[in-house]
Every structure is written in structure tokens, then in C-alpha cells.
C-alpha positions as a Markdown table, in Angstrom:
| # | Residue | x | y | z |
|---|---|---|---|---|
| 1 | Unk | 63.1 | 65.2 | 142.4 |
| 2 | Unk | 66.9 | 64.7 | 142.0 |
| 3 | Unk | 69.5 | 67.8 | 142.4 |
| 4 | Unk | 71.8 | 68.3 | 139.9 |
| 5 | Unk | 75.3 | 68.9 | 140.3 |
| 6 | Unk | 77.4 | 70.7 | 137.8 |
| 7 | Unk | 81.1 | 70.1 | 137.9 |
| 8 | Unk | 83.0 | 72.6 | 136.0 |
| 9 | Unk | 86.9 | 71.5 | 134.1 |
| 10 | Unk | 89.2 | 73.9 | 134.9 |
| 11 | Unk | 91.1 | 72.4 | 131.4 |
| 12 | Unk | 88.3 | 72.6 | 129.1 |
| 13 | Unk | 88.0 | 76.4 | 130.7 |
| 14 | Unk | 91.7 | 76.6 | 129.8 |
| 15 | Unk | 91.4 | 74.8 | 126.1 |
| 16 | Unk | 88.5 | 77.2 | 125.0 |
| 17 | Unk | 90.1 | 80.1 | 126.0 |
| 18 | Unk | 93.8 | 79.4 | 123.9 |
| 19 | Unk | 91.3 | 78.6 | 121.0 |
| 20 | Unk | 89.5 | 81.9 | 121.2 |
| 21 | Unk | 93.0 | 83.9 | 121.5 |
| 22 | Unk | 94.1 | 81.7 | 118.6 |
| 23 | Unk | 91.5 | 82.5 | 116.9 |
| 24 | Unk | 91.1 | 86.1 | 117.2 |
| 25 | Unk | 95.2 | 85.9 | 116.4 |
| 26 | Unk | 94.4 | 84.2 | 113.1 |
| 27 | Unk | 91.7 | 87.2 | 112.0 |
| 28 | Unk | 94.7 | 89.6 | 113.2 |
| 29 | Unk | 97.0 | 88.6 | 111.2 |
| 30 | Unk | 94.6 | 87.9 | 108.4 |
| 31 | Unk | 93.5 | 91.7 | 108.7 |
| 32 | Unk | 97.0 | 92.4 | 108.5 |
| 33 | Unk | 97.5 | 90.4 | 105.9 |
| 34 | Unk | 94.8 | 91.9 | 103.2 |
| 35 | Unk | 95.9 | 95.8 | 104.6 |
| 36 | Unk | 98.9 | 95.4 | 103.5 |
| 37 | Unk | 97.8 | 93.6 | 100.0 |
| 38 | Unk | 95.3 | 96.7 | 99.4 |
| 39 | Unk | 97.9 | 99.4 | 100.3 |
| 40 | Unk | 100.0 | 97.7 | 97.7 |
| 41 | Unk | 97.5 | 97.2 | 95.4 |
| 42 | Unk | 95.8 | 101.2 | 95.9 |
| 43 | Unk | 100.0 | 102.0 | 95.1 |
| 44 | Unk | 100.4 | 99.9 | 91.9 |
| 45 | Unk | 97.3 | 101.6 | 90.8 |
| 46 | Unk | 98.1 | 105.0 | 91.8 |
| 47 | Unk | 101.1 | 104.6 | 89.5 |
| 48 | Unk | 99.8 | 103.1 | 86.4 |
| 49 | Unk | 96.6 | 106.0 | 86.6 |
| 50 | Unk | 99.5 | 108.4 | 86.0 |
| 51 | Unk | 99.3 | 107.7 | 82.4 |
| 52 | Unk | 96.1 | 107.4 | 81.9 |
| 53 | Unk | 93.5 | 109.2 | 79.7 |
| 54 | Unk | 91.5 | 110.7 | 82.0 |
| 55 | Unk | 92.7 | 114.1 | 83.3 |
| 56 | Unk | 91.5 | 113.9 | 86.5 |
| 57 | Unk | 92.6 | 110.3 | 87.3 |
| 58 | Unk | 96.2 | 111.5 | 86.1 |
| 59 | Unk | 95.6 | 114.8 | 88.6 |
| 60 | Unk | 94.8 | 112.2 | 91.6 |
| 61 | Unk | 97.7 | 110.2 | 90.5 |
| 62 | Unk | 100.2 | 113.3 | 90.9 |
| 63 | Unk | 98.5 | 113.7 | 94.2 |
| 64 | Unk | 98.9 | 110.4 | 95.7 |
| 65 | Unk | 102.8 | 110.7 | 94.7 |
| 66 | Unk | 103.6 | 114.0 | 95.8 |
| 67 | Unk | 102.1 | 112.8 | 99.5 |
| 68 | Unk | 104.3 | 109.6 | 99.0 |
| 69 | Unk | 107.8 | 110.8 | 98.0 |
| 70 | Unk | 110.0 | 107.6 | 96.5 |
| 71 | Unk | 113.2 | 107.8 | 94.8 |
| 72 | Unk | 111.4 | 105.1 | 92.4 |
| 73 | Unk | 109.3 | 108.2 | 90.9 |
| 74 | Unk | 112.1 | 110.1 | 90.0 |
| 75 | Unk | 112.0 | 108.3 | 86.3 |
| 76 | Unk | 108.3 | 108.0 | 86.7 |
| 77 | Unk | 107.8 | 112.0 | 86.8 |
| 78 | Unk | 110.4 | 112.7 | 84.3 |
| 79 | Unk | 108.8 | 110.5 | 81.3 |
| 80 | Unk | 105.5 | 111.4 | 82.3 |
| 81 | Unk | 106.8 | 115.1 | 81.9 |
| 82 | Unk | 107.5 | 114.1 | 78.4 |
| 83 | Unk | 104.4 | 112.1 | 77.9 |
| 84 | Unk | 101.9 | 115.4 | 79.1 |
| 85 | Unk | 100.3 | 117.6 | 76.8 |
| 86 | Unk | 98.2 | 119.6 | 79.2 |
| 87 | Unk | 100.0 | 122.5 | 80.7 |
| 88 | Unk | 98.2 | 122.4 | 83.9 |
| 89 | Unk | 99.7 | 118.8 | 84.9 |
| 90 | Unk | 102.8 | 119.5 | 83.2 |
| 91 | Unk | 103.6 | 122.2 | 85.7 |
| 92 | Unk | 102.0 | 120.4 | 88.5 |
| 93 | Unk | 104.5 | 117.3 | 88.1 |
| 94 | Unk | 107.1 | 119.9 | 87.2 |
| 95 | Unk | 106.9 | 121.2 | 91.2 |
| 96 | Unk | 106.5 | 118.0 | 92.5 |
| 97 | Unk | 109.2 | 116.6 | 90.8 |
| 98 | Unk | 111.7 | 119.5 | 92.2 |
| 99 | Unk | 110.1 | 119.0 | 94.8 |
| 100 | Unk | 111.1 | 115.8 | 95.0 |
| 101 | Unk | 114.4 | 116.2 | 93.9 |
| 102 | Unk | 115.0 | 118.9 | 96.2 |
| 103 | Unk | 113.9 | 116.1 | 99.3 |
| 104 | Unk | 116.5 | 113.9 | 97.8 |
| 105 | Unk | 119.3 | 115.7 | 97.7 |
| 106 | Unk | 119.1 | 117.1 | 101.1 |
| 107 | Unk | 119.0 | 113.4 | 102.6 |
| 108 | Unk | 122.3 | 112.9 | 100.4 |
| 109 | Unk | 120.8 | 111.5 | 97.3 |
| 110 | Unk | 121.8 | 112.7 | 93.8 |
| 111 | Unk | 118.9 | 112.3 | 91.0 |
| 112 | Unk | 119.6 | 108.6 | 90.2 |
| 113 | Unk | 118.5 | 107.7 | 93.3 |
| 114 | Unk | 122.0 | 106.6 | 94.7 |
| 115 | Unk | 123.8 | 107.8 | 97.6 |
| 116 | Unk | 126.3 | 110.0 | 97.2 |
């Protein structure tokens, strides 16, 4: 019967463990990475279900802006305050809008958008 005597590398030790923290960096930044592609996504669509034919979809859409003040949807809220036909949303955009407005010029913004 023979003994058998394990040596252990302290530099393959070493090398696995930079390929693991490399690794786990990658999937960071990777996780990262598709966040910030859905957030922008979930935004693009937000906007573009502000016009569309369903009522509540448009209601969610009002919703999503009014908890994410831009100066962007200053022109976005004013056509689609043209563009509405139900009263309900009309006067829902309508407060959101001086809402918004209201926001802006207290930072130092005038309705365009630019400083003053």
C-alpha cells in the first residue's frame, strides 16, 4: 500500500480565484447592462402607450410620466391634450402637466424647456 501525497499550487489557487471574480464581474456588468436596456425600453414604451387606443393603457401612461417628471414631456402632454377626447384623461394630463410646469419653473425653467 503506497501513501499519497497531495501537493497543493499556491498559483493555480491564485489563477482560479481572479477567474471566478472575473467572472462574476462579467455577469455584473452584464446585469447592468440589460437593467439599463429594460428601463429604457419600459420608458420608450411608456411614451408611445400615451397615444394609444386603449384608455387604460393611456391612463398607465399619464401615470408613469407624472412619477417621472422630464422637461421632454412638456410637448408630449400638450399635443396629447389636443389629441384626447375623453374628459377624464384630459383633465388628468391637464394637472400633471401644471403640474409639471409648475416643477419647472421653480428650478428656473420657462415652458420650452430652457433655462432662463
Amino acid at each position: 500500500m503506497t501513501t499519497r501525497i497531495e501537493y497543493r499550487d499556491p498559483e493555480r489557487d491564485t489563477s482560479t480565484a481572479w477567474k471566478i471574480a472575473a467572472a462574476a464581474l462579467l455577469g455584473a456588468a452584464a446585469a447592468v447592462g440589460l437593467g439599463i436596456y429594460l428601463a429604457r425600453d419600459q420608458m420608450r414604451r411608456h411614451r408611445r402607450e400615451l397615444f394609444s387606443p386603449h384608455p387604460l393603457r393611456r391612463l398607465a401612461a399619464l401615470g408613469y410620466l407624472k412619477s417621472h417628471p422630464s422637461v421632454d414631456d412638456l410637448p408630449l402632454l400638450r399635443d396629447y391634450l389636443t389629441w384626447e377626447e375623453r374628459p377624464l384623461l384630459r383633465k388628468r394630463a391637464s394637472a400633471i402637466l401644471s403640474r409639471l410646469e409648475g416643477a419647472l419653473a421653480g428650478d428656473g425653467f420657462v415652458g420650452s424647456g430652457e433655462p432662463s
